[in-house]
C-alpha positions as MATLAB code, in Angstrom:
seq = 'XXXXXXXXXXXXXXXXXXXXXXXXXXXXXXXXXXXXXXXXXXXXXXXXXXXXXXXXXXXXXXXXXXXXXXXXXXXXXXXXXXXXXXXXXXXXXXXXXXXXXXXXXXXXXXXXXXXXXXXXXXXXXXXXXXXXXXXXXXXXXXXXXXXXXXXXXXXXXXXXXXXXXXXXXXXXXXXXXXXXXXXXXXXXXXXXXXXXXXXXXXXXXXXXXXXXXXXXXXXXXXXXXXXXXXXXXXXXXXXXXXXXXXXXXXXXXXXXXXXXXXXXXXXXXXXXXXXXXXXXXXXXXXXXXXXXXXXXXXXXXXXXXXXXXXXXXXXXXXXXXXXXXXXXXXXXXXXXXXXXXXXXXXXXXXXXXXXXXXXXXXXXXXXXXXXXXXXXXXXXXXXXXXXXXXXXX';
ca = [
       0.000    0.000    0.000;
       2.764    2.266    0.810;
       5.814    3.196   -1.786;
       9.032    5.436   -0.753;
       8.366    9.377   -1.355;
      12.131   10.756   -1.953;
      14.303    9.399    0.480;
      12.506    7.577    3.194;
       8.855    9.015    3.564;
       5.966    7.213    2.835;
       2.999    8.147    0.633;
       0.102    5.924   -1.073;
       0.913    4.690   -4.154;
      -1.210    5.392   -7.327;
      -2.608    8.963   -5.343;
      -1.492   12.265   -5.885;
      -0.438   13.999   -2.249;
      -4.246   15.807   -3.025;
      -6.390   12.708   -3.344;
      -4.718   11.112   -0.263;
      -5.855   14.794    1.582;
      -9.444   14.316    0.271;
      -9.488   10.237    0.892;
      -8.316   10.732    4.494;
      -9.501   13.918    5.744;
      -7.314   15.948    4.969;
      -3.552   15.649    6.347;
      -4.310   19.284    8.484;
      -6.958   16.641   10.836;
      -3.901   13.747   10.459;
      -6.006   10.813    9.423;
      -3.652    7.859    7.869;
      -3.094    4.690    7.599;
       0.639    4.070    7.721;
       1.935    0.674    8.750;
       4.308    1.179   11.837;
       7.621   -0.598   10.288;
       7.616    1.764    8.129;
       8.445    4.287   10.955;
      11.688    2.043   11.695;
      12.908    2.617    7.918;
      12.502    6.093    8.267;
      15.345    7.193    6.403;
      15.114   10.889    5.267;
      17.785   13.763    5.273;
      16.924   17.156    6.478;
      17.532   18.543    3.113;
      14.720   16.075    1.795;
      12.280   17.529    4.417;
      13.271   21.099    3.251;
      12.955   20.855   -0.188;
       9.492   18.929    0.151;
       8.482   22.026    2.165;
       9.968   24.406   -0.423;
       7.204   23.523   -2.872;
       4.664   24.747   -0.234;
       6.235   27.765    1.865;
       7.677   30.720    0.637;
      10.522   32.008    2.985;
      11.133   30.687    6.355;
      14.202   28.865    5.690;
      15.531   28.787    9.334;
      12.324   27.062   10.324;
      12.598   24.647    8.163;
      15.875   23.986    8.649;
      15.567   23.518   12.497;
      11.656   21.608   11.951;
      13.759   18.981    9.092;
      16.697   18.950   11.655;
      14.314   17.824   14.507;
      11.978   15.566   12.584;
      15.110   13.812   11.383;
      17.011   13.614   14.795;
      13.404   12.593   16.224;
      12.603    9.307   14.264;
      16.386    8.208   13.782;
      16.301    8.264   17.404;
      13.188    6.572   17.637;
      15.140    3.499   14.925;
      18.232    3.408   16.963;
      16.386    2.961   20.001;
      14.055    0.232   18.473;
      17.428   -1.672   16.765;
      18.539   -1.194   20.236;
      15.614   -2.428   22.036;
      15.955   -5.867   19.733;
      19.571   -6.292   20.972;
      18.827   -6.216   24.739;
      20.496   -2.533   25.262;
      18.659    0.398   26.550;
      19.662    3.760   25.554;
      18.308    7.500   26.982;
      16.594   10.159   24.311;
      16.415   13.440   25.331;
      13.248   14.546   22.346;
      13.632   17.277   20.424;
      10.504   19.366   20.403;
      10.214   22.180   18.536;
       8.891   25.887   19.566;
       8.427   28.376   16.435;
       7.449   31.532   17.058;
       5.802   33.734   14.425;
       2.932   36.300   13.714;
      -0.549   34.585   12.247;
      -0.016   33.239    8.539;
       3.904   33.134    8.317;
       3.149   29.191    7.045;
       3.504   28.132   10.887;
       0.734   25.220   10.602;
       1.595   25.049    7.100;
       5.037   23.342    7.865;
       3.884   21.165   10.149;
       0.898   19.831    8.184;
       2.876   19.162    5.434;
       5.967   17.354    7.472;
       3.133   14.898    9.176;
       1.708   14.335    5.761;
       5.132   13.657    3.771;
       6.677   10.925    6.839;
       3.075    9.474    6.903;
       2.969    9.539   10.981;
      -0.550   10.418   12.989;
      -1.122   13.905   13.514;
      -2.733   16.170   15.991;
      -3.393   19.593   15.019;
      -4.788   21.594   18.971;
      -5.186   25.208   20.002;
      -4.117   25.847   23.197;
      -6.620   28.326   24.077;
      -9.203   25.057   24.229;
      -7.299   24.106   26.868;
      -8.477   24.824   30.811;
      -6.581   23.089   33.645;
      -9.587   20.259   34.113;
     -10.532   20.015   29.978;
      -9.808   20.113   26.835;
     -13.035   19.502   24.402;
     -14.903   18.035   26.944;
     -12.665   15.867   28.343;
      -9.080   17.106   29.665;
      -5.462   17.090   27.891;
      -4.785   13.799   27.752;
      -7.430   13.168   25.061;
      -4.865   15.144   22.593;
      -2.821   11.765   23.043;
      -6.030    9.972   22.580;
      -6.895   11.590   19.439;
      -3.412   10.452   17.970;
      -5.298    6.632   18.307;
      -8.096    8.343   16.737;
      -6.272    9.347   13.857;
      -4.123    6.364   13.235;
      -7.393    3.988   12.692;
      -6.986    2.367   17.007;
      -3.836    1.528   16.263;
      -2.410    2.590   19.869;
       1.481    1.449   19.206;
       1.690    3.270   15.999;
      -0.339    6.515   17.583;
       3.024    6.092   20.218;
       5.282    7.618   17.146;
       3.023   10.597   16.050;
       3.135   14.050   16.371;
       0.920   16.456   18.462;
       1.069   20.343   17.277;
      -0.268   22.861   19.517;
      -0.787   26.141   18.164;
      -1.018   29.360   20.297;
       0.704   28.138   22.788;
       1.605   31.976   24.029;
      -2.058   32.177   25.516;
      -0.502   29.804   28.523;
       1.745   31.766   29.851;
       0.600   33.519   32.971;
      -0.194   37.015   33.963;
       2.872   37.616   35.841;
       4.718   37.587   32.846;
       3.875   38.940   29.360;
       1.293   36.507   28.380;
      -2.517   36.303   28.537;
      -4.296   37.906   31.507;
      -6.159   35.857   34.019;
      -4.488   32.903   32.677;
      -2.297   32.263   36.388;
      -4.281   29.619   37.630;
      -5.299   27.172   34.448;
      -2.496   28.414   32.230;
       0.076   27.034   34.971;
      -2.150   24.016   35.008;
      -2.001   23.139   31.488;
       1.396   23.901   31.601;
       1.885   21.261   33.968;
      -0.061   18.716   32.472;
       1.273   19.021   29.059;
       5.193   18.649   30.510;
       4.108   15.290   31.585;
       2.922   14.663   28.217;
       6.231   16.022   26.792;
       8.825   14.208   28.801;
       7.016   10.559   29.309;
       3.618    9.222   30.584;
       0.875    6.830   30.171;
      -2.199    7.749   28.956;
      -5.163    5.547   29.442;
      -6.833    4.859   26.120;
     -10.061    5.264   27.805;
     -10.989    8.908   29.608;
     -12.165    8.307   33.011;
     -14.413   10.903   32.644;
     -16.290    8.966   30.113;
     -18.644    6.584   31.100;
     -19.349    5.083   27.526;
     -15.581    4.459   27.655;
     -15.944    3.047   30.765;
     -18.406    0.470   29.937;
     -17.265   -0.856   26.735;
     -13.694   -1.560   28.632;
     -15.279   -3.748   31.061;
     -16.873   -5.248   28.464;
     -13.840   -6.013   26.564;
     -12.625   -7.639   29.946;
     -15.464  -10.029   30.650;
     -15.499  -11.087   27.223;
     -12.002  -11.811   27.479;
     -10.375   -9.264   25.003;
      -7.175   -8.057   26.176;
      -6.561   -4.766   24.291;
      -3.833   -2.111   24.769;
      -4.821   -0.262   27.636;
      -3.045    2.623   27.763;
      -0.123    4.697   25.294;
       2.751    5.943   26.506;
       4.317    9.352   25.083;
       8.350    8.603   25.132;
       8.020    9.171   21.238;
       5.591   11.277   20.329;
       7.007   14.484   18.664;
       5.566   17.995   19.899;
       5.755   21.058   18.156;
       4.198   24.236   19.449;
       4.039   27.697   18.331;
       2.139   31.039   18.563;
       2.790   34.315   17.828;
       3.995   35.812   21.430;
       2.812   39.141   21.327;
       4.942   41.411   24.491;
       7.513   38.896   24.180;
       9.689   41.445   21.976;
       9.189   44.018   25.118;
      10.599   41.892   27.159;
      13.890   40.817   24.552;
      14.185   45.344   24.148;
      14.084   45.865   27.954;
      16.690   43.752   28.760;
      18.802   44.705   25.723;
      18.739   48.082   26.661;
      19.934   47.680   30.122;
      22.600   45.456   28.671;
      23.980   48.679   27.132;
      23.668   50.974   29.735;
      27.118   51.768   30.959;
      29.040   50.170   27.997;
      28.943   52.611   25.424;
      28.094   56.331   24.867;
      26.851   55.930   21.128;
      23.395   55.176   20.810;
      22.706   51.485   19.567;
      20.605   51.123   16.250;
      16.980   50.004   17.399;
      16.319   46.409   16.111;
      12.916   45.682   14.902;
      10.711   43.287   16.368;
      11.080   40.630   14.241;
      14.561   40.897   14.855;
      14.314   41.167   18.583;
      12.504   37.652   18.821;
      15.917   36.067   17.325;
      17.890   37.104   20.801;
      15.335   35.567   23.023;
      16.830   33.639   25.847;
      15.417   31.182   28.096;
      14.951   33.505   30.764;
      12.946   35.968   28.526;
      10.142   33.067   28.213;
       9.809   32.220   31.994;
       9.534   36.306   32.185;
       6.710   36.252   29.752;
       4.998   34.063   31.789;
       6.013   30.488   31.211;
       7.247   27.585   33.932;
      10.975   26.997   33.996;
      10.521   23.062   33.349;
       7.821   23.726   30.492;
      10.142   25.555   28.486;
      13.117   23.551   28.872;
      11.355   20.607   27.569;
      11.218   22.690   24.227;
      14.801   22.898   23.212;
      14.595   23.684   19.463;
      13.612   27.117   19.113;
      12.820   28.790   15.909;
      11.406   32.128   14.295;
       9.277   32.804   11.638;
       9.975   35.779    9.629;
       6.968   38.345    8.608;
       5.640   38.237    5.087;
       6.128   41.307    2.592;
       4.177   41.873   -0.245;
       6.927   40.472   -2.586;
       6.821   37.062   -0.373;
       2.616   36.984   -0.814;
       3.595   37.609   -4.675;
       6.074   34.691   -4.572;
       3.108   32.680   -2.726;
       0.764   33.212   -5.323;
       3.116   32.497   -8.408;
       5.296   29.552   -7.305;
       3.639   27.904   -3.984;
       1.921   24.351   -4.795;
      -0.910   25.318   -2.830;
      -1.383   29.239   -3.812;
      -4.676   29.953   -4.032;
      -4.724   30.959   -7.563;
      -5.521   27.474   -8.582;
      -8.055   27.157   -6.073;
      -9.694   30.114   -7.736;
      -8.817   29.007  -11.307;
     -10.764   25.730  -10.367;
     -13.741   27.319   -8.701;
     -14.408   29.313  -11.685;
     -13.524   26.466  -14.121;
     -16.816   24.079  -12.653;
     -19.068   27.443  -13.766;
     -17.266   26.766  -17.777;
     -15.279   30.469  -16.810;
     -11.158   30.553  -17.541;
      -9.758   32.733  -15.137;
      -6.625   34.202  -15.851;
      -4.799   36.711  -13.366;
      -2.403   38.959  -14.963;
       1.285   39.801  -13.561;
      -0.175   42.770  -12.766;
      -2.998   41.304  -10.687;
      -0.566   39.523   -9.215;
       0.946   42.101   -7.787;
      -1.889   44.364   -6.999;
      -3.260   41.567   -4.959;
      -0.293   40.828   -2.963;
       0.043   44.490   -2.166;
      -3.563   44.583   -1.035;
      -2.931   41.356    1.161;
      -0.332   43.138    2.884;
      -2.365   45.914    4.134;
      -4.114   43.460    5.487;
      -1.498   42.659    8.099;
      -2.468   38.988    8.407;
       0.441   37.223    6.452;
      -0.540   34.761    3.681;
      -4.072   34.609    5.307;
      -4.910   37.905    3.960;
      -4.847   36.748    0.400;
      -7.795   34.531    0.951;
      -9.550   37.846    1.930;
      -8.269   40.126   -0.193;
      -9.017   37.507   -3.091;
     -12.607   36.675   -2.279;
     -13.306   40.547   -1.953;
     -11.899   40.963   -5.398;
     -13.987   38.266   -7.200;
     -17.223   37.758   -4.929;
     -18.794   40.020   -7.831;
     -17.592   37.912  -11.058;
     -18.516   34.299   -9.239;
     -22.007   35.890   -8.806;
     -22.832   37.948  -12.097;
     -20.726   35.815  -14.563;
     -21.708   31.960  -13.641;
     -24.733   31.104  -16.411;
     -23.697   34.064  -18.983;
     -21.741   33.538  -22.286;
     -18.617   34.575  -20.643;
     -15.871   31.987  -20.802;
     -12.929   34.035  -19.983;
     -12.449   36.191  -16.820;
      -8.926   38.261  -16.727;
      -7.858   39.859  -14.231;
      -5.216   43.029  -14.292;
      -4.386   45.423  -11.642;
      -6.686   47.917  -13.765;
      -9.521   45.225  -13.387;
      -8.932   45.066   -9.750;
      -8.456   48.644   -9.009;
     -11.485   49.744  -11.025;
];
């Protein structure tokens, strides 16, 4: 069922990486159906990861650098440890997860969505403003472990080797730092929960708070079916992000009083995208985070803000740009849509206004055509171009 994508990831044969999205739910929700050997052949290179991400994301090389770096180091771990395991040897992994910090629509979720989908692993996509201290969804934080089973069709040992993204992850931090306000009491909470998760735990497969669960485990037991009762998290990857808003006042503060004293020339003022590449360890458990949390994140990363001339590069070279989304909508109404250079450009310059990263191309391009998919659909017009005059006008 499976055949070898590049180097060592897995996709299904005779599908196209958009038919296995449809068939499967989409890779975003990280339904699949890998077989778990396949896990202990992984056999990638970082530069395999990167370029596979390079047809997708415009920019952002250091994160996807340090994301194919950690993905790598991750699941070569995970073989050596399983060759290991076979020979009677037992050796320690200190995991690798990842922390990348960016503004909304840098391609954050983007990267990870499509690193889950090439190495064909389960994947958890959460927001961690769901979370409260006692639940998450109706149940609490351990069913983000149980939703990996979910997602790899009950297969609890191969759910052991996914990878759980949790996006926002700023909103824990507490008050007394830079982060969310009111957030001391459950943000410390999930905190704590979520390090256990990190570092190594079981997880029962069934929530105690659920009392369907409940039953259909006892009656697994009297009818004598022993199942897999619980997953443990040694190997499952985490990668969190957000975009840590007051975490660059924090970075300037104590830059500045770093100076004082040293020099009488005024230092050139870094921006704040710049800032958020000199944070330290200490600047997150200022902002608000627990000392242990963040030092079970050790691969830090930053995303880099979009320009218009990277939402331009989106639109003409990314695999997923949103042009052919719109040529296709328009082609099921018998319309050819063709966008100009200029359009192009007028549309990425209009996106940028919209301070919202790639996201604000969806809304800048809906705006633009919301007219033409109502007027033109069921008129003799077969061809739709659009120029920057078109748009402006």
């Amino acid at each position: 069922m499976f055949g070898q994508l590049g180097k060592g990831g897995f996709s299904f044969t005779g599908a196209d990486s958009s038919s296995f999205t449809a068939e499967t739910k989409g890779a975003e929700e990280g339904f699949v159906e890998p077989v778990i050997d396949d896990i202990f052949e992984f056999d990638l290179l970082p530069r395999d990861i990167k370029a596979h991400l390079d047809r997708f994301v415009i920019r952002q090389d250091e994160a996807k650098k340090a994301l194919s770096i950690a993905v790598c180091d991750h699941y070569n771990h995970v073989k050596t440890l399983k060759s290991q395991e076979e020979e009677g040897e037992k050796l320690e992994l200190q995991k690798q997860n990842v922390m990348v910090v960016g503004p909304t629509g840098v391609g954050k979720t983007y990267l990870v969505k499509h690193i889950a989908e090439l190495i064909g692993v389960p994947f958890v996509k959460a927001d961690a403003t769901k979370f409260s201290e006692t639940g998450y969804v109706g149940g609490d934080v351990d069913d983000l472990v149980r939703e990996l089973v979910s997602k790899a069709n009950g297969d609890a040992s191969l759910a052991e080797y996914g990878i759980i993204y949790i996006d926002e992850v700023d909103k824990l931090a507490s008050s007394g730092g830079g982060g969310m306000i009111g957030r001391d009491v459950s943000g410390r909470g999930v905190q704590t929960t979520l390090l256990k998760l990190m570092e190594e735990t079981e997880v029962p497969l069934r929530n105690p708070q659920d009392m369907r669960g409940q039953m259909m485990a006892m009656m697994d037991m009297q009818n004598g079916k022993k199942n897999k009762d619980s997953i443990n998290t040694k190997h499952i990857l985490f990668i969190v992000s957000g975009a840590f808003s007051g975490l660059e006042k924090i970075v300037r503060k104590r830059s500045q009083a770093a100076q004082i004293g040293f020099s009488t020339e005024q230092a050139e003022p870094m921006m704040d995208n710049e800032l958020f590449k000199h944070v330290t360890t200490q600047d997150y458990i200022d902002f608000g985070f627990e000392a242990e949390f963040i030092g079970r994140i050790p691969v830090r990363v930053v995303c880099e803000h979009l320009e218009a001339n990277d939402l331009e590069a989106i639109l003409k070279y990314s695999e997923g740009s949103l042009l052919r989304q719109y040529e296709r909508e328009f082609e099921a109404y018998g319309i050819d849509l063709k966008v100009k250079d200029s359009g192009i450009t007028k549309i990425a310059e209009m996106a940028a206004d919209e301070k919202t990263g790639a996201r604000g191309l969806m809304t800048v391009g809906e705006r633009i055509l919301r007219d033409f998919k109502y007027e033109l659909p069921g008129t003799s017009v077969t061809e739709l171009v659009l120029d920057e005059d078109l748009i402006e006008n």
